[in-house]
Amino acid sequence: MDTITQSVLDKHFCVKDIRFMSIMESKGMDTCDGILGISPKNYNRHAFLAELKIGGLIDRGIISFSNAYYKASFQQKEWARDKHSYAIFGGINETQIVGGEEGLVSMPLVQGSKNPTDFWGVRTRGFAYGKTILMDPSSDDYLLGVVDSGTTLVIVPTVVYENLIHTMAEKFKHNKGIDMVCSRDIASNKIDHCYFNNTKCSGLMEKHADDFDDLKFVFGNFEFTLKPPTLFRDSKNNVEKTGKRVPCCSLGIRHHKDDIENPKRMRFLIGNIFLKNFYSVYDYDTQEVRLGVNTHSEGMASIRPFRDGKSWTEGYQHIPKYFKTHLKKAEDDWKARETHDADNEEKSG
């Protein structure tokens, strides 16, 4: 361990006398967010990023990340030391970005009721698997997309996830070379974890990459595309009859369980399955997120401007009105429950 001297503090960009709290039990903390004080919200003297700038240790109130190379995630173990990822406080490594700093695209943070806890959240306007539109940017209302480098998977609304899995399964149902398995959540009976059994991801992609489609997100005014190999990670499956663990390739996408009963919680959570392919910049000063294709994922990920009314038209198929119908039904059910609960409270009072 280094001796904490002033030279060590200066060298390692440490903030002297920053205030931390250790919370063992909490109530009423729903509006608080942030790890190490790098939330976009201004928490006064509790914000690490702001304190670095106030102390003159950085010139720009930003933190940038380069997450691990996409192929490494196939074999990555939770306990393994990651030698490739890093974060920079106050700066950007433009050599890590395809096109340099000019390769970054900017998206302002969502403000107001859709982002009440002030996450690093941007407007999620569309989502497609190949040319099947699962969330239509031309007609569906946007949802909050929380960009979170501390989350492993990509979490999408339940209705979007179920349509994604059905679309994938439809393509594979007659392919005997692919064993796609999905479990269901016991409480809700919704599709939960999906994986491809008895194969490692490298083998699955080597033999069947052409059977999978690209995944497309529309954040702000930009379309982000990921090739199939980026969406999976190696895992193990327990065989009940024998107790043996066999290899499987897990889809790095899950559904948002909180939105099943409460549509107000419908959102996207953009974790490392997505972010490992991009260099990400979180700008405290301008309140925006910037993303650029990471050099180690060139050819596996891409960004382009999204042109309203033109980008997703020819050759694309829709799941008509299903997203809106589901959302309206969920909202009606939620309002009915709130009214019922209120009536019961009034009667009991």
Coordinates of N, CA and C in Angstrom, one line a residue, residues 67-206:
N67 N -14.5 -0.2 -22.2 CA -14.8 -1.5 -21.6 C -14.2 -2.7 -22.5
A68 N -14.2 -3.9 -21.9 CA -13.4 -5.0 -22.4 C -13.8 -5.3 -23.9
Y69 N -12.8 -5.8 -24.6 CA -13.0 -6.3 -26.0 C -14.1 -7.3 -26.1
Y70 N -14.9 -7.2 -27.1 CA -16.1 -8.0 -27.2 C -15.9 -9.5 -27.2
K71 N -14.8 -10.0 -27.8 CA -14.5 -11.4 -27.8 C -14.2 -11.9 -26.4
A72 N -13.6 -11.1 -25.6 CA -13.1 -11.6 -24.3 C -14.3 -11.9 -23.4
S73 N -15.5 -11.4 -23.7 CA -16.6 -11.6 -22.9 C -17.2 -13.0 -23.1
F74 N -16.8 -13.7 -24.2 CA -17.2 -15.1 -24.4 C -16.6 -16.0 -23.3
Q75 N -15.4 -15.7 -22.9 CA -14.7 -16.6 -21.9 C -14.6 -15.9 -20.6
Q76 N -15.0 -14.7 -20.5 CA -14.8 -13.9 -19.3 C -15.4 -14.5 -18.0
K77 N -14.7 -14.7 -17.0 CA -15.2 -15.2 -15.7 C -15.4 -14.0 -14.8
E78 N -16.4 -14.1 -13.9 CA -16.7 -13.0 -13.0 C -15.5 -12.6 -12.1
W79 N -14.7 -13.6 -11.8 CA -13.6 -13.4 -10.9 C -12.3 -13.1 -11.6
A80 N -12.3 -13.1 -12.9 CA -11.1 -12.8 -13.7 C -10.7 -11.4 -13.6
R81 N -9.4 -11.1 -13.6 CA -8.9 -9.7 -13.6 C -9.0 -9.2 -15.1
D82 N -9.6 -8.1 -15.2 CA -9.8 -7.5 -16.6 C -8.6 -6.5 -16.8
K83 N -7.8 -6.8 -17.7 CA -6.6 -6.0 -18.0 C -6.8 -5.0 -19.1
H84 N -8.0 -5.0 -19.7 CA -8.2 -4.2 -20.9 C -9.1 -3.0 -20.7
S85 N -10.0 -3.0 -19.7 CA -10.9 -1.9 -19.5 C -10.2 -0.8 -18.6
Y86 N -10.6 0.4 -18.8 CA -10.1 1.5 -18.0 C -11.1 2.7 -18.0
A87 N -10.9 3.6 -17.1 CA -11.6 4.8 -17.0 C -10.7 6.0 -16.9
I88 N -11.1 7.1 -17.5 CA -10.3 8.3 -17.4 C -11.1 9.4 -16.8
F89 N -10.6 10.0 -15.8 CA -11.3 11.2 -15.2 C -10.8 12.5 -15.8
G90 N -11.7 13.3 -16.4 CA -11.3 14.6 -17.0 C -10.8 14.5 -18.4
G91 N -10.8 13.4 -19.0 CA -10.3 13.4 -20.4 C -10.8 12.2 -21.2
I92 N -10.3 12.2 -22.5 CA -10.7 11.2 -23.4 C -9.5 10.6 -24.1
N93 N -9.5 9.3 -24.4 CA -8.4 8.7 -25.2 C -8.9 8.6 -26.6
E94 N -8.7 9.6 -27.4 CA -9.3 9.6 -28.7 C -8.7 8.5 -29.6
T95 N -7.5 7.9 -29.3 CA -7.0 6.8 -30.1 C -7.8 5.5 -29.9
Q96 N -8.7 5.5 -28.9 CA -9.5 4.3 -28.7 C -10.8 4.3 -29.4
I97 N -11.0 5.5 -30.2 CA -12.3 5.7 -30.8 C -12.1 5.7 -32.3
V98 N -13.0 4.9 -33.0 CA -12.9 5.0 -34.5 C -13.3 6.4 -35.0
G99 N -12.4 7.0 -35.7 CA -12.6 8.4 -36.1 C -12.1 9.4 -35.1
G100 N -11.5 9.0 -34.0 CA -11.0 9.9 -33.0 C -12.2 10.6 -32.3
E101 N -11.9 11.7 -31.6 CA -12.9 12.4 -30.9 C -14.1 12.8 -31.7
E102 N -13.9 13.0 -33.0 CA -15.0 13.4 -33.9 C -15.9 12.2 -34.2
G103 N -15.4 11.0 -33.8 CA -16.3 9.8 -34.0 C -17.3 9.7 -32.9
L104 N -17.3 10.5 -31.9 CA -18.3 10.5 -30.8 C -19.5 11.2 -31.2
V105 N -20.7 10.6 -30.8 CA -22.0 11.3 -31.0 C -22.6 11.7 -29.7
S106 N -23.3 12.8 -29.6 CA -23.8 13.3 -28.3 C -25.3 13.1 -28.2
M107 N -25.7 12.8 -27.0 CA -27.1 12.6 -26.7 C -27.4 13.3 -25.3
P108 N -28.2 14.3 -25.3 CA -28.5 15.0 -24.0 C -29.3 14.1 -23.1
L109 N -29.1 14.4 -21.8 CA -29.8 13.6 -20.8 C -31.3 13.9 -20.8
V110 N -32.1 12.9 -20.5 CA -33.6 13.1 -20.4 C -33.8 13.8 -19.1
Q111 N -34.7 14.9 -19.1 CA -35.0 15.6 -17.9 C -36.5 15.4 -17.6
G112 N -36.8 15.7 -16.3 CA -38.2 15.7 -15.9 C -38.7 14.4 -15.5
S113 N -40.0 14.1 -15.7 CA -40.7 13.0 -15.0 C -40.2 11.6 -15.5
K114 N -39.7 11.6 -16.8 CA -39.2 10.3 -17.3 C -37.8 9.9 -16.7
N115 N -37.2 10.8 -16.0 CA -35.9 10.6 -15.4 C -35.8 11.2 -14.1
P116 N -36.7 10.8 -13.2 CA -36.9 11.6 -11.9 C -35.7 11.4 -11.0
T117 N -34.9 10.3 -11.1 CA -33.7 10.2 -10.2 C -32.4 10.6 -10.9
D118 N -32.5 11.3 -12.0 CA -31.4 11.9 -12.7 C -30.3 10.8 -13.0
F119 N -30.7 9.8 -13.7 CA -29.7 8.8 -14.2 C -29.0 9.4 -15.4
W120 N -27.9 8.7 -15.8 CA -27.3 9.0 -17.1 C -28.2 8.4 -18.1
G121 N -29.4 9.0 -18.4 CA -30.4 8.5 -19.2 C -30.6 9.3 -20.4
V122 N -30.8 8.6 -21.6 CA -31.0 9.2 -22.9 C -32.3 8.7 -23.5
R123 N -32.8 9.4 -24.5 CA -34.0 9.0 -25.1 C -33.8 7.7 -26.0
T124 N -34.6 6.7 -25.6 CA -34.6 5.5 -26.4 C -35.8 5.5 -27.3
R125 N -35.6 5.6 -28.6 CA -36.7 5.8 -29.5 C -37.1 4.6 -30.4
G126 N -36.2 3.7 -30.5 CA -36.5 2.5 -31.4 C -35.6 1.3 -31.1
F127 N -36.1 0.2 -31.5 CA -35.4 -1.1 -31.2 C -35.8 -2.1 -32.3
A128 N -34.9 -2.7 -33.0 CA -35.2 -3.6 -34.1 C -34.2 -4.8 -34.1
Y129 N -34.7 -6.0 -34.4 CA -33.9 -7.2 -34.6 C -33.9 -7.5 -36.1
G130 N -32.8 -7.3 -36.8 CA -32.8 -7.4 -38.2 C -33.7 -6.3 -38.8
K131 N -34.7 -6.7 -39.5 CA -35.7 -5.8 -40.1 C -37.1 -5.9 -39.5
T132 N -37.1 -6.5 -38.3 CA -38.3 -6.6 -37.5 C -38.3 -5.5 -36.4
I133 N -39.2 -4.5 -36.6 CA -39.3 -3.4 -35.6 C -40.1 -3.8 -34.4
L134 N -39.4 -3.8 -33.3 CA -40.0 -4.1 -32.0 C -40.4 -2.9 -31.2
M135 N -39.8 -1.8 -31.5 CA -40.2 -0.5 -30.9 C -40.0 0.5 -32.0
D136 N -41.1 1.2 -32.4 CA -41.1 2.0 -33.7 C -40.8 3.5 -33.3
P137 N -39.6 4.0 -33.8 CA -39.3 5.4 -33.5 C -40.2 6.4 -34.2
S138 N -41.0 5.9 -35.2 CA -41.8 6.9 -35.9 C -43.2 7.0 -35.2
S139 N -43.6 6.1 -34.4 CA -44.9 6.1 -33.8 C -44.9 5.9 -32.3
D140 N -44.0 5.2 -31.7 CA -44.0 4.9 -30.3 C -43.4 6.0 -29.5
D141 N -43.9 6.3 -28.3 CA -43.3 7.3 -27.4 C -41.9 6.8 -27.0
Y142 N -41.0 7.7 -26.8 CA -39.7 7.3 -26.4 C -39.7 6.9 -24.9
L143 N -38.7 6.1 -24.5 CA -38.5 5.6 -23.2 C -37.2 6.0 -22.7
L144 N -37.0 6.0 -21.4 CA -35.7 6.3 -20.8 C -34.8 5.2 -21.0
G145 N -33.6 5.5 -21.5 CA -32.5 4.5 -21.7 C -31.3 4.8 -20.7
V146 N -31.1 4.1 -19.7 CA -30.1 4.4 -18.7 C -28.8 3.7 -19.2
V147 N -27.8 4.6 -19.4 CA -26.5 4.1 -19.9 C -25.6 3.8 -18.6
D148 N -25.4 2.6 -18.4 CA -24.8 2.2 -17.1 C -23.6 1.2 -17.3
S149 N -22.4 1.7 -17.1 CA -21.2 0.9 -17.3 C -21.1 -0.2 -16.2
G150 N -21.8 0.0 -15.1 CA -21.8 -1.0 -14.0 C -22.7 -2.1 -14.1
T151 N -23.5 -2.2 -15.2 CA -24.4 -3.3 -15.4 C -23.9 -4.2 -16.5
T152 N -24.0 -5.5 -16.3 CA -23.5 -6.5 -17.3 C -24.3 -6.6 -18.5
L153 N -25.6 -6.7 -18.4 CA -26.5 -7.1 -19.5 C -27.2 -5.8 -20.1
V154 N -28.0 -6.1 -21.1 CA -28.9 -5.1 -21.6 C -30.3 -5.5 -21.1
I155 N -31.0 -4.6 -20.5 CA -32.4 -4.9 -20.0 C -33.4 -4.1 -20.8
V156 N -34.4 -4.7 -21.3 CA -35.4 -4.1 -22.2 C -36.7 -4.3 -21.6
P157 N -37.7 -3.5 -22.0 CA -39.1 -3.7 -21.5 C -39.6 -5.1 -21.8
T158 N -40.4 -5.6 -21.0 CA -40.9 -7.0 -21.1 C -41.6 -7.3 -22.4
V159 N -42.4 -6.4 -22.9 CA -43.1 -6.6 -24.2 C -42.1 -6.6 -25.3
V160 N -41.1 -5.8 -25.3 CA -40.1 -5.8 -26.3 C -39.3 -7.1 -26.3
Y161 N -39.0 -7.5 -25.1 CA -38.2 -8.7 -24.9 C -38.9 -10.0 -25.5
E162 N -40.2 -10.1 -25.1 CA -41.0 -11.2 -25.5 C -41.1 -11.3 -27.1
N163 N -41.3 -10.1 -27.7 CA -41.4 -10.1 -29.1 C -40.0 -10.4 -29.8
L164 N -38.9 -10.0 -29.1 CA -37.6 -10.3 -29.6 C -37.3 -11.8 -29.6
I165 N -37.7 -12.4 -28.5 CA -37.4 -13.9 -28.4 C -38.3 -14.7 -29.3
H166 N -39.6 -14.3 -29.5 CA -40.5 -14.9 -30.4 C -39.9 -14.8 -31.9
T167 N -39.4 -13.6 -32.2 CA -38.9 -13.4 -33.5 C -37.6 -14.3 -33.8
M168 N -36.8 -14.4 -32.8 CA -35.6 -15.2 -32.9 C -36.0 -16.7 -33.0
A169 N -36.9 -17.1 -32.1 CA -37.3 -18.5 -32.1 C -38.0 -19.0 -33.4
E170 N -38.7 -18.1 -34.0 CA -39.4 -18.4 -35.2 C -38.4 -18.8 -36.3
K171 N -37.3 -18.2 -36.3 CA -36.3 -18.4 -37.3 C -35.6 -19.8 -37.1
F172 N -35.5 -20.2 -35.8 CA -34.7 -21.3 -35.4 C -35.6 -22.6 -35.3
K173 N -36.9 -22.5 -35.3 CA -37.7 -23.7 -34.9 C -37.5 -24.9 -35.8
H174 N -37.1 -24.7 -37.0 CA -36.9 -25.8 -37.9 C -35.4 -26.2 -38.1
N175 N -34.6 -25.5 -37.4 CA -33.1 -25.7 -37.5 C -32.7 -26.7 -36.4
K176 N -32.4 -27.9 -36.8 CA -32.0 -28.9 -35.8 C -30.6 -28.7 -35.2
G177 N -29.9 -27.9 -35.9 CA -28.5 -27.7 -35.4 C -28.4 -26.6 -34.3
I178 N -29.5 -26.0 -34.0 CA -29.5 -24.9 -33.0 C -30.6 -25.3 -31.9
D179 N -30.1 -25.4 -30.7 CA -30.9 -25.8 -29.5 C -31.2 -24.6 -28.7
M180 N -32.2 -23.8 -29.0 CA -32.5 -22.6 -28.2 C -33.5 -22.9 -27.1
V181 N -33.1 -22.6 -25.9 CA -33.8 -22.9 -24.7 C -34.2 -21.6 -23.9
C182 N -35.4 -21.5 -23.4 CA -35.8 -20.3 -22.6 C -36.5 -20.8 -21.4
S183 N -36.2 -20.2 -20.3 CA -36.9 -20.4 -19.0 C -37.9 -19.4 -18.8
R184 N -38.9 -19.6 -17.9 CA -39.9 -18.6 -17.6 C -39.9 -18.2 -16.2
D185 N -40.1 -17.0 -15.9 CA -40.2 -16.5 -14.6 C -41.4 -17.1 -13.9
I186 N -41.2 -17.7 -12.7 CA -42.2 -18.4 -12.0 C -43.4 -17.5 -11.6
A187 N -43.1 -16.3 -11.1 CA -44.1 -15.4 -10.6 C -45.0 -14.9 -11.7
S188 N -44.4 -14.5 -12.9 CA -45.1 -13.8 -13.9 C -45.4 -14.6 -15.1
N189 N -44.7 -15.8 -15.2 CA -44.8 -16.7 -16.4 C -44.3 -16.0 -17.7
K190 N -43.5 -14.9 -17.5 CA -42.9 -14.3 -18.7 C -41.6 -15.0 -19.1
I191 N -41.2 -14.9 -20.3 CA -40.0 -15.5 -20.8 C -38.8 -14.8 -20.0
D192 N -37.9 -15.6 -19.5 CA -36.8 -15.0 -18.7 C -35.5 -15.2 -19.4
H193 N -34.7 -16.2 -19.0 CA -33.4 -16.4 -19.5 C -33.4 -17.3 -20.7
C194 N -32.7 -16.8 -21.8 CA -32.6 -17.6 -23.0 C -31.2 -17.9 -23.4
Y195 N -30.9 -19.2 -23.8 CA -29.6 -19.6 -24.1 C -29.6 -20.6 -25.2
F196 N -28.4 -20.9 -25.8 CA -28.3 -21.9 -26.8 C -27.4 -23.0 -26.1
N197 N -28.0 -24.2 -26.0 CA -27.5 -25.3 -25.2 C -26.4 -26.1 -25.9
N198 N -25.5 -26.7 -25.1 CA -24.5 -27.6 -25.5 C -23.6 -27.0 -26.6
T199 N -23.2 -25.7 -26.4 CA -22.3 -25.1 -27.3 C -21.6 -23.9 -26.6
K200 N -20.4 -23.6 -27.0 CA -19.8 -22.3 -26.6 C -20.1 -21.3 -27.6
C201 N -20.0 -20.0 -27.2 CA -20.4 -19.0 -28.1 C -19.6 -18.9 -29.4
S202 N -18.3 -19.2 -29.3 CA -17.4 -19.2 -30.4 C -17.8 -20.3 -31.4
G203 N -18.2 -21.5 -31.0 CA -18.7 -22.5 -31.9 C -20.1 -22.2 -32.5
L204 N -21.0 -21.6 -31.7 CA -22.3 -21.1 -32.2 C -22.1 -20.1 -33.3
M205 N -21.2 -19.1 -33.1 CA -21.0 -18.1 -34.1 C -20.3 -18.6 -35.4
E206 N -19.4 -19.5 -35.1 CA -18.6 -20.1 -36.3 C -19.5 -20.8 -37.2

